[in-house]
XYZ file of C-alpha atoms in Angstrom:
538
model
C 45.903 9.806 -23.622
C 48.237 10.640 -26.364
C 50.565 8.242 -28.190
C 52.922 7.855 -30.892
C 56.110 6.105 -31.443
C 57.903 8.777 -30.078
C 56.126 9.748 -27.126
C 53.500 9.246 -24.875
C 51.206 11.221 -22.655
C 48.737 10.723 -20.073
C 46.367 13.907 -18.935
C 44.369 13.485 -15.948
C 41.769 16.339 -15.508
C 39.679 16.974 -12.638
C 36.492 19.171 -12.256
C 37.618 20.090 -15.815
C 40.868 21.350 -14.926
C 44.420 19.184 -15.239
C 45.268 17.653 -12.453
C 47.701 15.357 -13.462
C 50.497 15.135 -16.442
C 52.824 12.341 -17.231
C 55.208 11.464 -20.078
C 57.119 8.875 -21.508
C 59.886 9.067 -24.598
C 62.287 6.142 -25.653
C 65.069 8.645 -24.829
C 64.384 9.203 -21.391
C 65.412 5.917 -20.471
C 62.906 5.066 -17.865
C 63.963 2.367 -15.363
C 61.449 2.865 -12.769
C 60.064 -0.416 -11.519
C 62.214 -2.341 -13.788
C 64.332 -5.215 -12.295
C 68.587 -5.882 -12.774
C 71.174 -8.254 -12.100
C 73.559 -6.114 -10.565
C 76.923 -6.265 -9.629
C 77.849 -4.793 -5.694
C 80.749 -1.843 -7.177
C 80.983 -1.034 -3.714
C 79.989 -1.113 -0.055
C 79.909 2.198 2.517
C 79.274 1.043 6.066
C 79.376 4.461 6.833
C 76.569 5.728 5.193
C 74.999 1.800 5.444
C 74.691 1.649 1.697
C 76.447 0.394 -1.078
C 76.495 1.232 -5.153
C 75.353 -1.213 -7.507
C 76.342 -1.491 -11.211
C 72.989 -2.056 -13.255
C 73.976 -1.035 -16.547
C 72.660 2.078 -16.962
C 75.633 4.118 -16.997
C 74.912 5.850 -12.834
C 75.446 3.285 -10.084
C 72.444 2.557 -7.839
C 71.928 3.444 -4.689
C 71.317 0.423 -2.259
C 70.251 1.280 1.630
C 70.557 -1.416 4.412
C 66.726 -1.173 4.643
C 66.448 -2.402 1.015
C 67.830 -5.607 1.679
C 65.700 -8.806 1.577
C 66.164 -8.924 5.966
C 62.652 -9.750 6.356
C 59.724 -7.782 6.888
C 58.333 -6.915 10.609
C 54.857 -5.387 11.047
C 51.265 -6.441 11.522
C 49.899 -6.370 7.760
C 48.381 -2.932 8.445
C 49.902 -1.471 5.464
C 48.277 1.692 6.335
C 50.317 1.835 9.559
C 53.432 2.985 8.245
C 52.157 5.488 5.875
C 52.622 3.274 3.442
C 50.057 2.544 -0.019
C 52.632 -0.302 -2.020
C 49.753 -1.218 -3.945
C 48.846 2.726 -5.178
C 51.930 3.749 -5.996
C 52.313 5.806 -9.179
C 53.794 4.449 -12.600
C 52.616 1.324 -10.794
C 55.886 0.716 -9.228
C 54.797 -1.118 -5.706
C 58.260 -0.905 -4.203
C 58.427 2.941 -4.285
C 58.046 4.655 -1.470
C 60.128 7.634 -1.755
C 59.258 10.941 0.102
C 62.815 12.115 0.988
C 65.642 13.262 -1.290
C 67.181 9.512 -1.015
C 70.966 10.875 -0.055
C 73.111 9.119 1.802
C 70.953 8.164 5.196
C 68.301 6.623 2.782
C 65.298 8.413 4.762
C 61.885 7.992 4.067
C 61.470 4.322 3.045
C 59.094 2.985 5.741
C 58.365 -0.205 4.143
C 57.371 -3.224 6.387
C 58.037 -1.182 8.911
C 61.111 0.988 8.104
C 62.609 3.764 9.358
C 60.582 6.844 10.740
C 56.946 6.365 8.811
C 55.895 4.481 12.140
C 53.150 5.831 14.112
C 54.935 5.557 17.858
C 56.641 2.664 16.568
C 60.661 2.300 17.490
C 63.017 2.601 14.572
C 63.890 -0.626 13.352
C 67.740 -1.640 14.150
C 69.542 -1.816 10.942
C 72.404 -4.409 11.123
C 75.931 -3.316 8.990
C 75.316 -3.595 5.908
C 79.283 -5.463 4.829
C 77.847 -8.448 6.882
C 75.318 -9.246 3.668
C 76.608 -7.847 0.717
C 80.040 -7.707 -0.747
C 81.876 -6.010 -3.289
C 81.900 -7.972 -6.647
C 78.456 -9.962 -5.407
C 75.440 -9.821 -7.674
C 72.401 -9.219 -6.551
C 68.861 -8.932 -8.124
C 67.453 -5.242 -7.699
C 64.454 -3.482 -8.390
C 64.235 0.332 -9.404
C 62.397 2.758 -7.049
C 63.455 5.766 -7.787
C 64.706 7.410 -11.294
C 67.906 8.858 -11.323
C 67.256 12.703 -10.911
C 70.468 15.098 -11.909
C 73.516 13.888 -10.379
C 72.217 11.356 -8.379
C 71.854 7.612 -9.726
C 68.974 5.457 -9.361
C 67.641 4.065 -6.021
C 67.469 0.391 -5.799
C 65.799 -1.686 -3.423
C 66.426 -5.780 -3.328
C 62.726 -6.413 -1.502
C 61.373 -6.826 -4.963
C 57.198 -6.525 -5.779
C 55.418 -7.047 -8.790
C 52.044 -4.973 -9.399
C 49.081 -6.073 -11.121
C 45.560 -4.837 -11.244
C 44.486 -5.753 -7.754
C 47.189 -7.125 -5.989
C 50.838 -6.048 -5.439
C 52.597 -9.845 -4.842
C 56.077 -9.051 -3.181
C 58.256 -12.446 -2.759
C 60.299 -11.942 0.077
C 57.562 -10.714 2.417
C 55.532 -12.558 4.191
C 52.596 -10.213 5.708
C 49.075 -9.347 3.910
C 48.155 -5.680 3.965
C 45.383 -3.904 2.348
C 45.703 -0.548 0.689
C 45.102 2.074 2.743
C 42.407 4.041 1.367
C 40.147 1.351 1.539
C 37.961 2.384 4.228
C 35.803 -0.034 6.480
C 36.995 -2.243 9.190
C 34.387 -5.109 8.156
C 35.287 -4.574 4.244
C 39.436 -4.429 4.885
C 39.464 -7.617 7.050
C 37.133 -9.430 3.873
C 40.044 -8.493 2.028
C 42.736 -9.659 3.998
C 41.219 -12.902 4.150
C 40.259 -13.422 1.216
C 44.083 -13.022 0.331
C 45.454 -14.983 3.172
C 43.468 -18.187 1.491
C 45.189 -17.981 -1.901
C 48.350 -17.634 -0.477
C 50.147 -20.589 -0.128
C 52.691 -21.209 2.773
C 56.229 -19.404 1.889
C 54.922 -18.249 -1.086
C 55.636 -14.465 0.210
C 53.232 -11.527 0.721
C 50.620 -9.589 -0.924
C 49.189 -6.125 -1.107
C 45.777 -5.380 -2.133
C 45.339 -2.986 -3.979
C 42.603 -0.146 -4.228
C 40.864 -0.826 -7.171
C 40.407 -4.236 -5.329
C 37.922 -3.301 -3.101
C 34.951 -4.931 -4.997
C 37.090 -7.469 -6.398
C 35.969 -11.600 -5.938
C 38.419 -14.181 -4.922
C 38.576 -15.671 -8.098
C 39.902 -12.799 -9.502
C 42.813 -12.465 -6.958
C 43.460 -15.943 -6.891
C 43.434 -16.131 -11.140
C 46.190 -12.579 -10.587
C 47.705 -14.197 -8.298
C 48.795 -17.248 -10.006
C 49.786 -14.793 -13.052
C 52.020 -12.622 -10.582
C 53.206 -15.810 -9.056
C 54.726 -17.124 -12.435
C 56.005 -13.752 -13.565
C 58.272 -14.333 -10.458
C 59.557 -17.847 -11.730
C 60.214 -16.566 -14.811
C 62.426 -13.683 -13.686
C 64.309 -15.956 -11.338
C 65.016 -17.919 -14.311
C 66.008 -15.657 -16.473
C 68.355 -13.444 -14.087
C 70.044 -17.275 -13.454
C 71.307 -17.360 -16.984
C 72.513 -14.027 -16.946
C 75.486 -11.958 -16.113
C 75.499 -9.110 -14.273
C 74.875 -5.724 -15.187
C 71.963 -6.891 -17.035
C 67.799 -5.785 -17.301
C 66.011 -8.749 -16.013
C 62.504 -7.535 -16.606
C 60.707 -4.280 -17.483
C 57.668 -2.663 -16.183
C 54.954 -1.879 -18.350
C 54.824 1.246 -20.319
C 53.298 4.640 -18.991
C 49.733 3.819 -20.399
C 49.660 0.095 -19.698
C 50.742 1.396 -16.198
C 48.409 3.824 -15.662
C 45.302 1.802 -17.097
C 46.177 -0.859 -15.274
C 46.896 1.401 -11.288
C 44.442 3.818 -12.124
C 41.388 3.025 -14.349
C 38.502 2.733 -12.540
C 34.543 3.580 -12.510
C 35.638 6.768 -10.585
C 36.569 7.777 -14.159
C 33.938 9.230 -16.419
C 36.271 8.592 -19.381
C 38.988 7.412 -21.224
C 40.562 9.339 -24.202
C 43.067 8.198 -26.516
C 44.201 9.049 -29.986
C 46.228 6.461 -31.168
C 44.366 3.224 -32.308
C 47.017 1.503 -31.527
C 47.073 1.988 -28.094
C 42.984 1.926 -27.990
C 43.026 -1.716 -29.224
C 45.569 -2.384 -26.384
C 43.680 -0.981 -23.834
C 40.266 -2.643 -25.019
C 41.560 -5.870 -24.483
C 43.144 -5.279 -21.258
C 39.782 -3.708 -20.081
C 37.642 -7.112 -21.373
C 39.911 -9.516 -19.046
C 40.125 -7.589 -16.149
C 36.912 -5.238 -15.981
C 34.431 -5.701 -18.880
C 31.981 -2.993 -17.048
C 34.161 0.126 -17.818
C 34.165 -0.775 -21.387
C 31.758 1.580 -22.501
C 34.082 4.352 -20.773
C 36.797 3.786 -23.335
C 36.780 6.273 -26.215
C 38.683 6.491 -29.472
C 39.480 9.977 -30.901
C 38.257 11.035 -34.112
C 38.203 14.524 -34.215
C 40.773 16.537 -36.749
C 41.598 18.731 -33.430
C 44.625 16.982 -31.780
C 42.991 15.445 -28.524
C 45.313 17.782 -26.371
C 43.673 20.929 -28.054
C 40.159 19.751 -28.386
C 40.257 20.042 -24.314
C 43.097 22.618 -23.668
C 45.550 20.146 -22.241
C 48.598 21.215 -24.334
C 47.807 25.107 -23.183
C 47.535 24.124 -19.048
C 50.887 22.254 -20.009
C 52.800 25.485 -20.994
C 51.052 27.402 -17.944
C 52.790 24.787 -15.622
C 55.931 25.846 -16.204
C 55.646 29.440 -15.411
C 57.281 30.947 -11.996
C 54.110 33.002 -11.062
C 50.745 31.586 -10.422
C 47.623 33.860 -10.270
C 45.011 33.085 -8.143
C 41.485 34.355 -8.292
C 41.571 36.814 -5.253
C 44.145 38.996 -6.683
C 47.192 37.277 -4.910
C 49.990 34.991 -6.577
C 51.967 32.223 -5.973
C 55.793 32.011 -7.128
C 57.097 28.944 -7.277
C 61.149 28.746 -7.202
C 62.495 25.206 -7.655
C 66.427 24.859 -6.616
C 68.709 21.751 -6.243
C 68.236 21.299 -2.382
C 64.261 21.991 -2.342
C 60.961 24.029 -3.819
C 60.119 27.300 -2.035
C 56.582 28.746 -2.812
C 56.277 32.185 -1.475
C 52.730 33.533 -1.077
C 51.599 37.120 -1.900
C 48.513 39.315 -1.654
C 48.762 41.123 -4.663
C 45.918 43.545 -5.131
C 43.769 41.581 -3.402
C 43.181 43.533 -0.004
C 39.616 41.868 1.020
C 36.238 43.634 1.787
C 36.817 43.679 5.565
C 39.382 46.343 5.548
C 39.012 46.456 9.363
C 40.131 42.815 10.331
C 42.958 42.295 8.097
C 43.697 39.030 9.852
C 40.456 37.763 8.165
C 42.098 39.101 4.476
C 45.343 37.522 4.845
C 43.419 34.009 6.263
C 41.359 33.713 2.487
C 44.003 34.753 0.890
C 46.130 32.007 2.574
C 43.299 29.087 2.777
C 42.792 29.884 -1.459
C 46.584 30.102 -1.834
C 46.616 26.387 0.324
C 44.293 24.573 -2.421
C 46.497 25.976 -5.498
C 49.576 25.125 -4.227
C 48.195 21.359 -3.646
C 47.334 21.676 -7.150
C 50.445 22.691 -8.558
C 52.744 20.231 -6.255
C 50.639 17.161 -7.954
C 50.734 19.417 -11.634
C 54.066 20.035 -11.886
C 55.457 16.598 -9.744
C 57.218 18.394 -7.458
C 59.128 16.098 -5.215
C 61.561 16.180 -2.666
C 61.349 18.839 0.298
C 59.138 21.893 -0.031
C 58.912 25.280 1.828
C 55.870 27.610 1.660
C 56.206 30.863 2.876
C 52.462 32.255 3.586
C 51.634 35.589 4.275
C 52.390 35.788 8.029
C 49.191 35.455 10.423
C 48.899 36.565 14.339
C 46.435 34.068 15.344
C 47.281 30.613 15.800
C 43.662 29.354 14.872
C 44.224 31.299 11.272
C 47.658 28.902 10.981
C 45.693 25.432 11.932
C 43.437 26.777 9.650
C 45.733 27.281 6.696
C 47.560 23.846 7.401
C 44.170 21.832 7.828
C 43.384 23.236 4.139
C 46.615 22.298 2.793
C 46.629 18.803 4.048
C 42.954 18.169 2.930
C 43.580 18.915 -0.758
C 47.147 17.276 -0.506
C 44.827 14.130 0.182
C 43.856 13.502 -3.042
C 47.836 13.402 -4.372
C 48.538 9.820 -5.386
C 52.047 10.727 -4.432
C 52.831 10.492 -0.669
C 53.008 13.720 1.008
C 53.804 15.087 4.829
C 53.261 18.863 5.451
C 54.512 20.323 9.306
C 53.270 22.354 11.606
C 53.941 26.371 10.811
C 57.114 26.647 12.075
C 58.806 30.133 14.266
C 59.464 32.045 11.066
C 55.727 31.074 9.761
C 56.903 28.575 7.481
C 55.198 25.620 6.429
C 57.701 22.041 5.468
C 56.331 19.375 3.547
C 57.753 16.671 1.649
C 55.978 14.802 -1.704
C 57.687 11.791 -2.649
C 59.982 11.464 -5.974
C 60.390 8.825 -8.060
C 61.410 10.287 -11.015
C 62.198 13.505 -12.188
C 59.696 16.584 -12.698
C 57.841 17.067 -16.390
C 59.210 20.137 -16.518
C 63.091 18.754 -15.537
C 62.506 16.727 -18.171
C 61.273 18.591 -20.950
C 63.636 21.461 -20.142
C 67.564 21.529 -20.091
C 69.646 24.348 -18.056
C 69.697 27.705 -19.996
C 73.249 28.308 -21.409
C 72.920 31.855 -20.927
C 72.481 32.168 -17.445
C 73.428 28.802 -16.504
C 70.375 27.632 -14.867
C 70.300 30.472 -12.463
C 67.404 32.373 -15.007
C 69.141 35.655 -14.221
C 71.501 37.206 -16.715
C 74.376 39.969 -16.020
C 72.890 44.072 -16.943
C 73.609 45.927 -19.765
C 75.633 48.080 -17.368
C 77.049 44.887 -15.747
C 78.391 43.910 -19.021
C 80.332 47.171 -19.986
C 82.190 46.558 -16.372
C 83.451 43.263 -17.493
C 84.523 44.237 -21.097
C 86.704 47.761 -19.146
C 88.359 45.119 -16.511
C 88.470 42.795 -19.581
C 90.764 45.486 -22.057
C 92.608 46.394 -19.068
C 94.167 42.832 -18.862
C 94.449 43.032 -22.271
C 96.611 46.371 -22.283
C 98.942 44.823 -19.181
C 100.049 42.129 -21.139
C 101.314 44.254 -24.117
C 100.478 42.148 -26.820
C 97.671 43.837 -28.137
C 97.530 46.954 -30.067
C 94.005 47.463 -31.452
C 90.637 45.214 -30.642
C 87.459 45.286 -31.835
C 85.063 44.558 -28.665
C 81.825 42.617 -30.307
C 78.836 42.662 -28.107
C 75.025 42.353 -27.877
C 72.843 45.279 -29.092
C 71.168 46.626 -26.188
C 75.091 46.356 -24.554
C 75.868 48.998 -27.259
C 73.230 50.964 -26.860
C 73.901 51.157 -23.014
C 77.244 52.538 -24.212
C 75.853 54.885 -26.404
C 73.128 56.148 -24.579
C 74.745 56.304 -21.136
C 78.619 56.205 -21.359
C 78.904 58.094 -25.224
C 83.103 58.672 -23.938
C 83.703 55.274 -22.939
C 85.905 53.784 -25.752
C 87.724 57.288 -25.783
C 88.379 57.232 -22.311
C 89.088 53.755 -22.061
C 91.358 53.628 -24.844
C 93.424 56.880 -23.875
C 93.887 55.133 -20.543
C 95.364 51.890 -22.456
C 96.655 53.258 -24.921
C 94.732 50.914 -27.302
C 92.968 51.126 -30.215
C 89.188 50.104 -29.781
C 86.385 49.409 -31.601
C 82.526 48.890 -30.894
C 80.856 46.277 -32.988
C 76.976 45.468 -31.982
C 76.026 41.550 -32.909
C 72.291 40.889 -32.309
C 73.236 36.398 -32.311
C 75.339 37.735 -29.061
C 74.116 36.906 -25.731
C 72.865 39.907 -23.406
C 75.606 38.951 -21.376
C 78.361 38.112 -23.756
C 81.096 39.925 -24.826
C 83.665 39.255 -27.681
C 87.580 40.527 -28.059
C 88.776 40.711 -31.540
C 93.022 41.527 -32.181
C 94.517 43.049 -34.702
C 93.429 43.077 -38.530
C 92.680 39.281 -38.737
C 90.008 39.977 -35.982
C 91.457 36.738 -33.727
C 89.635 35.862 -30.912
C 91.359 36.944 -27.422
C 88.537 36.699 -25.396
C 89.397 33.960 -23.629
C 92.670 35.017 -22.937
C 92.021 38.288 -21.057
C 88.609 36.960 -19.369
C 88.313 36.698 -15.592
């Protein structure tokens, strides 16, 4: 962990590798998990949703199946494909896997829409006959807003803490799902039953629970319990929009959803943060003490174990992997495609080719689970592998994919190969990617990382002058443009200008600028050298 006051980082690594990056700035605005008073701005039985003004400049998204109607279900949180009480950031009411448009897909909370195993879809009443336009209504953040699209909001409010996820307007007791053991998860679930009191709402635990005592959970209870009192109280004195309460920062979160004795260690740099996390550890977990490490090296943490350099290689488009092959990873605004190739990696077995293409694939599998949970990809994903004949070879492949994709924290759902030998999957998005983040659209290209050729260029500036000479207001411009531009013109067209400006009966000018843009082009007029560009340009 890495922290000062004007950023934060967490680094998980894995077999020595990173697994795991997340980051937190005071200008990113994070919301997620944080609770509102908001104010309805309006209500779309169409699309059963309505926007909600909390403050934050976009309007939230509200589905039907985010209102407080009541939970349904047996307690088997598992059932639904749902983990509330492992949810990353430590925000229990997240359980995003869709691109949360206008159907709100992909909830499946207490059990919603589609997550069901053989279970009928729940039926949603219209959403106009509980909330109105102009109503308040207390919200909870689920999702970050990601580009256009505002936050997503859900009024079925939880509260995490170490072991337990307290939600009060359920009223079932689940146990996290990757707590294995019939005789172990039904100790749980009583254990939490007794320190629930009647109407009191429902309860999650958690999966750092699993050795937990019933002192514990009824002394983090109690504490979750009055956290809830106190942000009823305090979202009854104000007006809406307005922040009601606010999660806990990106290492408080992450100590408290993910530190466990599974870790070997925990890092940190700032002594700030070490004290914080000390004290934390003593009242919750005195054994894993000894795990917590200040750094004191001159090295910056990040470069004492290569984090910073596994950063930078997570942004790149190709991935190599050990065989030979590659991996190029394209993200767009609808969805992530991943295209799998071979590279010079043509196997030992030159005679069963179908065996080459299945390593390549099965190592191509684990890497890409890698880089999903890396990079915090979300939303909807399409592989393309290198195709395969047999239909063993594709179970294969998929088996591979879905057993690494087990150890994302992040819920993910990968399909069968479909007719064109595709493989969907979805990973669920809360917030946006690292890289989104950290990155803002190039202003050359315009996010599309492709610029216009040399040749493309000299094209634009001939169609350009031509304009210019039809409106007969120019007599002589000076055409400014990048250097290789010029020495495309040079090199290939030497005539151009002379030919150009016979035609137009202009006067013209090269002038090579090397703060130009590949693609950019300027027109100068007359002897003040005034900018027509924009004039004449398509």
């Amino acid at each position: 962990m890495s922290s000062n006051p004007q950023e934060s980082w967490v680094a998980l690594r894995e077999d020595n590798r990173l697994a795991e990056v997340m980051f937190d700035r005071p200008d990113q605005n994070r919301v997620l998990g944080d609770i509102f008073l908001g104010r309805v701005d309006a209500v779309l039985p169409g699309i059963q949703a309505a926007f909600v003004d909390i403050g934050t400049g976009k309007a939230g998204f509200l589905h039907v199946s985010d209102l407080n109607l009541g939970d349904e279900g047996d307690g088997e949180d598992e059932a639904n494909g749902s983990d509330n009480g492992d949810v990353e950031d430590g925000n229990a009411a997240a359980d995003e896997s869709s691109k949360g448009k206008g159907g709100g897909r992909g909830r499946g909370r207490g059990g919603g829409r589609g997550r069901g195993r053989g279970r009928r879809p729940r039926q949603l009443p219209p959403i106009q006959d509980h909330i109105k336009k102009g109503q308040t209504i207390l919200v909870q953040v689920t999702k970050e807003a990601i580009s256009t699209k505002g936050p997503r909001l859900t009024a079925d409010i939880s509260l995490p803490g170490r072991f337990l996820v307290y939600m009060p307007f359920a009223s079932r007791v689940g146990v996290s799902r990757k707590i294995e053991g019939r005789n172990q998860r039904a100790k749980l679930r009583k254990m939490a039953q007794k320190i629930l009191p009647r109407d009191s709402g429902g309860l999650i635990v958690r999966t750092v629970g699993e050795e937990v005592t019933a002192e514990k959970l009824e002394r983090e209870f109690k504490r979750l319990h009055e956290r809830w009192q106190k942000i009823r109280g305090d979202a009854e004195a104000l007006t809406a929009p307005s922040p009601v309460h606010r999660e806990a920062t990106l290492i408080s979160g992450v100590i408290r959803d993910l530190f466990s004795d599974k870790f070997e260690a925990l890092r940190v740099d700032s002594k700030q943060a070490y004290d914080e996390i000390v004290d934390y550890v003593k009242s919750v977990d005195p054994d894993l003490l000894d795990r917590v490490h200040l750094h004191r090296g001159d090295s910056p943490l990040f470069d004492e174990y290569g984090v910073e350099e596994e950063i930078q290689k997570a942004f790149r488009r190709n991935v190599p992997l050990k065989s030979g092959g590659s991996l190029v990873i394209e993200p767009t605004e609808a969805l992530v495609s991943i295209d799998v190739n071979t590279g010079r990696f043509t196997g030992k077995g030159k005679k069963d080719p179908e065996q080459t293409i299945l390593k390549n694939n099965l190592e191509a599998a684990r890497e890409i689970a890698k880089q999903l949970r890396l990079r915090d990809v979300g939303g909807i994903i399409v592989v393309d592998f290198i195709d395969m004949e047999a239909q063993e070879s594709r179970d294969k492949v998929l088996r591979e994919l879905r057993s690494h994709l087990g150890r994302d924290r992040a819920r993910t759902k990968a399909f069968e190969v479909s007719s064109l030998g595709l493989i969907e999957m979805t990973r669920q998005r809360v917030r946006p990617s690292v890289f989104n983040s950290l990155t803002s659209i190039c202003q050359s290209c315009g996010g599309i990382g492709r610029v216009y050729t040399p040749a493309s260029v000299v094209r634009q500036i001939e169609r350009t002058i031509a304009r210019a000479a039809a409106s007969r207001d120019e007599k002589s411009l000076v055409v400014r443009v990048h250097p290789e531009v010029a020495l495309r013109v040079i090199e290939e067209e030497p005539g151009f200008l002379k030919r150009l400006g016979n035609r137009t009966q202009l006067q013209l000018r090269l002038r090579d600028d090397p703060l130009m843009r590949l693609d950019e082009f300027r027109l100068l007029s007359g002897p003040a050298e005034t900018d027509v560009t924009e004039k004449y340009a398509a």
